[in-house]
């Protein structure tokens, strides 16, 4: 029986930056704690990941792979604001049972929403609401399962 719908934002910090800074859209972006070649990325955009640059990649290595990568110093207050908005938006569609991290939340499937087809429709509604009300740059993976662990694995 399906009981969990897990919402997991992809490349969260980098996607938030691309949402609020249109000039970063479509570009490889790395979010860093400080501008120094000796540190590492705390997030990478889809575009950066296409070049093999991901979270925890050393900044010097990221620059070697992608000379024009846009490095952005992390703005945690902004990411927290987006997080609170995201929880509100998702909760309007399906009850948020638990916030697991800044970019993950577990939602409770009850009653008729436990039917696989209805749960899938609900997941599509969550994605549409987030794109419309939070921003088109913020992509999510959604997993559905009989418990949080399986739903997370599915996402």
mmCIF file of C-alpha atoms in Angstrom:
data_model
loop_
_atom_site.group_PDB
_atom_site.id
_atom_site.type_symbol
_atom_site.label_atom_id
_atom_site.label_comp_id
_atom_site.label_asym_id
_atom_site.label_seq_id
_atom_site.Cartn_x
_atom_site.Cartn_y
_atom_site.Cartn_z
ATOM 1 C CA UNK A 1 0.000 0.000 0.000
ATOM 2 C CA UNK A 2 1.368 3.397 -1.001
ATOM 3 C CA UNK A 3 1.646 5.831 1.917
ATOM 4 C CA UNK A 4 4.512 8.154 1.022
ATOM 5 C CA UNK A 5 5.151 10.730 -1.695
ATOM 6 C CA UNK A 6 8.655 12.159 -1.386
ATOM 7 C CA UNK A 7 9.531 15.504 -2.997
ATOM 8 C CA UNK A 8 13.245 15.960 -3.651
ATOM 9 C CA UNK A 9 14.543 19.161 -5.283
ATOM 10 C CA UNK A 10 17.354 18.679 -7.798
ATOM 11 C CA UNK A 11 20.459 20.894 -7.717
ATOM 12 C CA UNK A 12 18.557 22.981 -5.175
ATOM 13 C CA UNK A 13 20.954 25.825 -4.316
ATOM 14 C CA UNK A 14 22.078 26.241 -7.935
ATOM 15 C CA UNK A 15 18.473 26.132 -9.170
ATOM 16 C CA UNK A 16 17.406 28.822 -6.702
ATOM 17 C CA UNK A 17 20.258 31.002 -7.956
ATOM 18 C CA UNK A 18 19.169 30.432 -11.553
ATOM 19 C CA UNK A 19 15.586 31.282 -10.627
ATOM 20 C CA UNK A 20 16.433 34.632 -9.048
ATOM 21 C CA UNK A 21 19.246 35.505 -11.481
ATOM 22 C CA UNK A 22 18.027 34.953 -15.055
ATOM 23 C CA UNK A 23 21.524 35.612 -16.431
ATOM 24 C CA UNK A 24 22.592 32.275 -14.893
ATOM 25 C CA UNK A 25 19.907 30.241 -16.644
ATOM 26 C CA UNK A 26 21.241 27.726 -19.130
ATOM 27 C CA UNK A 27 24.791 28.210 -17.815
ATOM 28 C CA UNK A 28 26.961 25.923 -15.708
ATOM 29 C CA UNK A 29 26.687 27.224 -12.134
ATOM 30 C CA UNK A 30 28.582 26.192 -9.022
ATOM 31 C CA UNK A 31 27.547 27.351 -5.562
ATOM 32 C CA UNK A 32 30.506 27.742 -3.216
ATOM 33 C CA UNK A 33 31.006 28.691 0.443
ATOM 34 C CA UNK A 34 33.629 31.280 -0.623
ATOM 35 C CA UNK A 35 35.461 32.312 -3.766
ATOM 36 C CA UNK A 36 38.659 30.253 -3.493
ATOM 37 C CA UNK A 37 40.091 27.568 -5.755
ATOM 38 C CA UNK A 38 40.888 25.430 -2.707
ATOM 39 C CA UNK A 39 37.286 24.970 -1.603
ATOM 40 C CA UNK A 40 34.622 22.775 -3.214
ATOM 41 C CA UNK A 41 31.172 23.209 -4.689
ATOM 42 C CA UNK A 42 28.227 22.782 -2.342
ATOM 43 C CA UNK A 43 25.879 22.575 -5.344
ATOM 44 C CA UNK A 44 26.099 22.329 -9.116
ATOM 45 C CA UNK A 45 23.531 23.115 -11.780
ATOM 46 C CA UNK A 46 22.316 20.577 -14.333
ATOM 47 C CA UNK A 47 24.511 22.327 -16.896
ATOM 48 C CA UNK A 48 27.622 21.886 -14.711
ATOM 49 C CA UNK A 49 26.769 18.251 -14.018
ATOM 50 C CA UNK A 50 26.740 17.607 -17.771
ATOM 51 C CA UNK A 51 30.509 18.304 -17.678
ATOM 52 C CA UNK A 52 31.082 15.980 -14.713
ATOM 53 C CA UNK A 53 31.157 18.805 -12.160
ATOM 54 C CA UNK A 54 28.980 18.026 -9.145
ATOM 55 C CA UNK A 55 28.622 18.662 -5.434
ATOM 56 C CA UNK A 56 31.993 18.414 -3.630
ATOM 57 C CA UNK A 57 34.002 18.973 -6.816
ATOM 58 C CA UNK A 58 37.058 21.112 -6.038
ATOM 59 C CA UNK A 59 36.673 24.638 -7.461
ATOM 60 C CA UNK A 60 40.020 24.443 -9.250
ATOM 61 C CA UNK A 61 38.957 21.198 -10.931
ATOM 62 C CA UNK A 62 35.560 22.701 -11.819
ATOM 63 C CA UNK A 63 37.292 25.679 -13.483
ATOM 64 C CA UNK A 64 39.612 23.338 -15.401
ATOM 65 C CA UNK A 65 36.641 21.357 -16.739
ATOM 66 C CA UNK A 66 34.416 24.402 -17.350
ATOM 67 C CA UNK A 67 36.474 27.602 -17.750
ATOM 68 C CA UNK A 68 33.345 29.780 -17.917
ATOM 69 C CA UNK A 69 31.534 28.231 -14.930
ATOM 70 C CA UNK A 70 29.634 30.856 -12.930
ATOM 71 C CA UNK A 71 30.660 30.587 -9.283
ATOM 72 C CA UNK A 72 28.154 31.989 -6.802
ATOM 73 C CA UNK A 73 28.736 32.412 -3.078
ATOM 74 C CA UNK A 74 25.999 30.594 -1.176
ATOM 75 C CA UNK A 75 23.102 32.656 0.176
ATOM 76 C CA UNK A 76 21.531 30.397 2.777
ATOM 77 C CA UNK A 77 18.869 32.910 3.831
ATOM 78 C CA UNK A 78 17.549 32.908 0.261
ATOM 79 C CA UNK A 79 17.490 29.106 0.130
ATOM 80 C CA UNK A 80 15.581 29.012 3.424
ATOM 81 C CA UNK A 81 12.996 31.480 2.065
ATOM 82 C CA UNK A 82 12.471 29.297 -1.006
ATOM 83 C CA UNK A 83 12.248 26.236 1.229
ATOM 84 C CA UNK A 84 9.415 27.734 3.311
ATOM 85 C CA UNK A 85 7.540 28.714 0.150
ATOM 86 C CA UNK A 86 8.050 25.226 -1.297
ATOM 87 C CA UNK A 87 6.659 23.536 1.820
ATOM 88 C CA UNK A 88 3.579 25.796 1.710
ATOM 89 C CA UNK A 89 2.999 25.088 -1.982
ATOM 90 C CA UNK A 90 3.357 21.323 -1.626
ATOM 91 C CA UNK A 91 1.177 21.275 1.498
ATOM 92 C CA UNK A 92 -1.652 22.905 -0.482
ATOM 93 C CA UNK A 93 -1.619 19.884 -2.821
ATOM 94 C CA UNK A 94 -0.801 17.015 -0.444
ATOM 95 C CA UNK A 95 -0.190 17.066 3.341
ATOM 96 C CA UNK A 96 3.504 17.411 4.207
ATOM 97 C CA UNK A 97 4.125 14.806 6.894
ATOM 98 C CA UNK A 98 7.762 15.646 7.546
ATOM 99 C CA UNK A 99 10.452 18.003 6.289
ATOM 100 C CA UNK A 100 13.559 15.866 5.859
ATOM 101 C CA UNK A 101 16.002 18.578 4.763
ATOM 102 C CA UNK A 102 16.036 21.967 3.071
ATOM 103 C CA UNK A 103 15.312 20.278 -0.264
ATOM 104 C CA UNK A 104 13.278 17.189 0.703
ATOM 105 C CA UNK A 105 9.866 16.596 2.206
ATOM 106 C CA UNK A 106 7.778 13.508 2.802
ATOM 107 C CA UNK A 107 4.067 13.747 2.114
ATOM 108 C CA UNK A 108 1.336 11.470 3.410
ATOM 109 C CA UNK A 109 -0.867 9.577 1.011
ATOM 110 C CA UNK A 110 -4.239 8.678 2.498
ATOM 111 C CA UNK A 111 -7.475 7.161 1.294
ATOM 112 C CA UNK A 112 -8.004 7.171 -2.448
ATOM 113 C CA UNK A 113 -4.618 8.875 -3.018
ATOM 114 C CA UNK A 114 -2.939 5.537 -2.231
ATOM 115 C CA UNK A 115 -4.066 4.215 -5.597
ATOM 116 C CA UNK A 116 -0.962 4.228 -7.888
ATOM 117 C CA UNK A 117 -2.642 6.152 -10.717
ATOM 118 C CA UNK A 118 -4.033 8.787 -8.351
ATOM 119 C CA UNK A 119 -0.689 9.078 -6.539
ATOM 120 C CA UNK A 120 1.035 9.661 -9.884
ATOM 121 C CA UNK A 121 -1.515 12.343 -10.778
ATOM 122 C CA UNK A 122 -0.899 13.949 -7.389
ATOM 123 C CA UNK A 123 2.856 13.964 -8.057
ATOM 124 C CA UNK A 124 2.257 15.720 -11.382
ATOM 125 C CA UNK A 125 0.070 18.297 -9.610
ATOM 126 C CA UNK A 126 2.856 18.944 -7.087
ATOM 127 C CA UNK A 127 5.373 19.476 -9.909
ATOM 128 C CA UNK A 128 2.996 21.828 -11.748
ATOM 129 C CA UNK A 129 2.235 23.855 -8.598
ATOM 130 C CA UNK A 130 5.938 24.238 -7.792
ATOM 131 C CA UNK A 131 6.789 25.307 -11.345
ATOM 132 C CA UNK A 132 3.925 27.812 -11.387
ATOM 133 C CA UNK A 133 4.243 29.240 -7.862
ATOM 134 C CA UNK A 134 7.932 28.822 -7.010
ATOM 135 C CA UNK A 135 9.652 28.996 -10.391
ATOM 136 C CA UNK A 136 10.371 27.011 -13.504
ATOM 137 C CA UNK A 137 14.072 26.608 -12.674
ATOM 138 C CA UNK A 138 13.349 24.516 -9.591
ATOM 139 C CA UNK A 139 12.984 20.910 -10.728
ATOM 140 C CA UNK A 140 11.938 18.076 -8.456
ATOM 141 C CA UNK A 141 12.094 14.323 -8.455
ATOM 142 C CA UNK A 142 9.126 12.668 -6.785
ATOM 143 C CA UNK A 143 9.107 9.126 -5.515
ATOM 144 C CA UNK A 144 6.072 7.191 -4.365
ATOM 145 C CA UNK A 145 6.209 4.148 -2.126
ATOM 146 C CA UNK A 146 4.911 2.203 0.863
ATOM 147 C CA UNK A 147 7.267 4.117 3.198
ATOM 148 C CA UNK A 148 9.616 7.100 3.180
ATOM 149 C CA UNK A 149 12.729 5.035 2.447
ATOM 150 C CA UNK A 150 11.260 3.385 -0.641
ATOM 151 C CA UNK A 151 9.784 6.688 -1.846
ATOM 152 C CA UNK A 152 13.212 8.353 -1.435
ATOM 153 C CA UNK A 153 14.835 5.525 -3.362
ATOM 154 C CA UNK A 154 12.208 5.887 -6.085
ATOM 155 C CA UNK A 155 12.790 9.631 -6.360
#
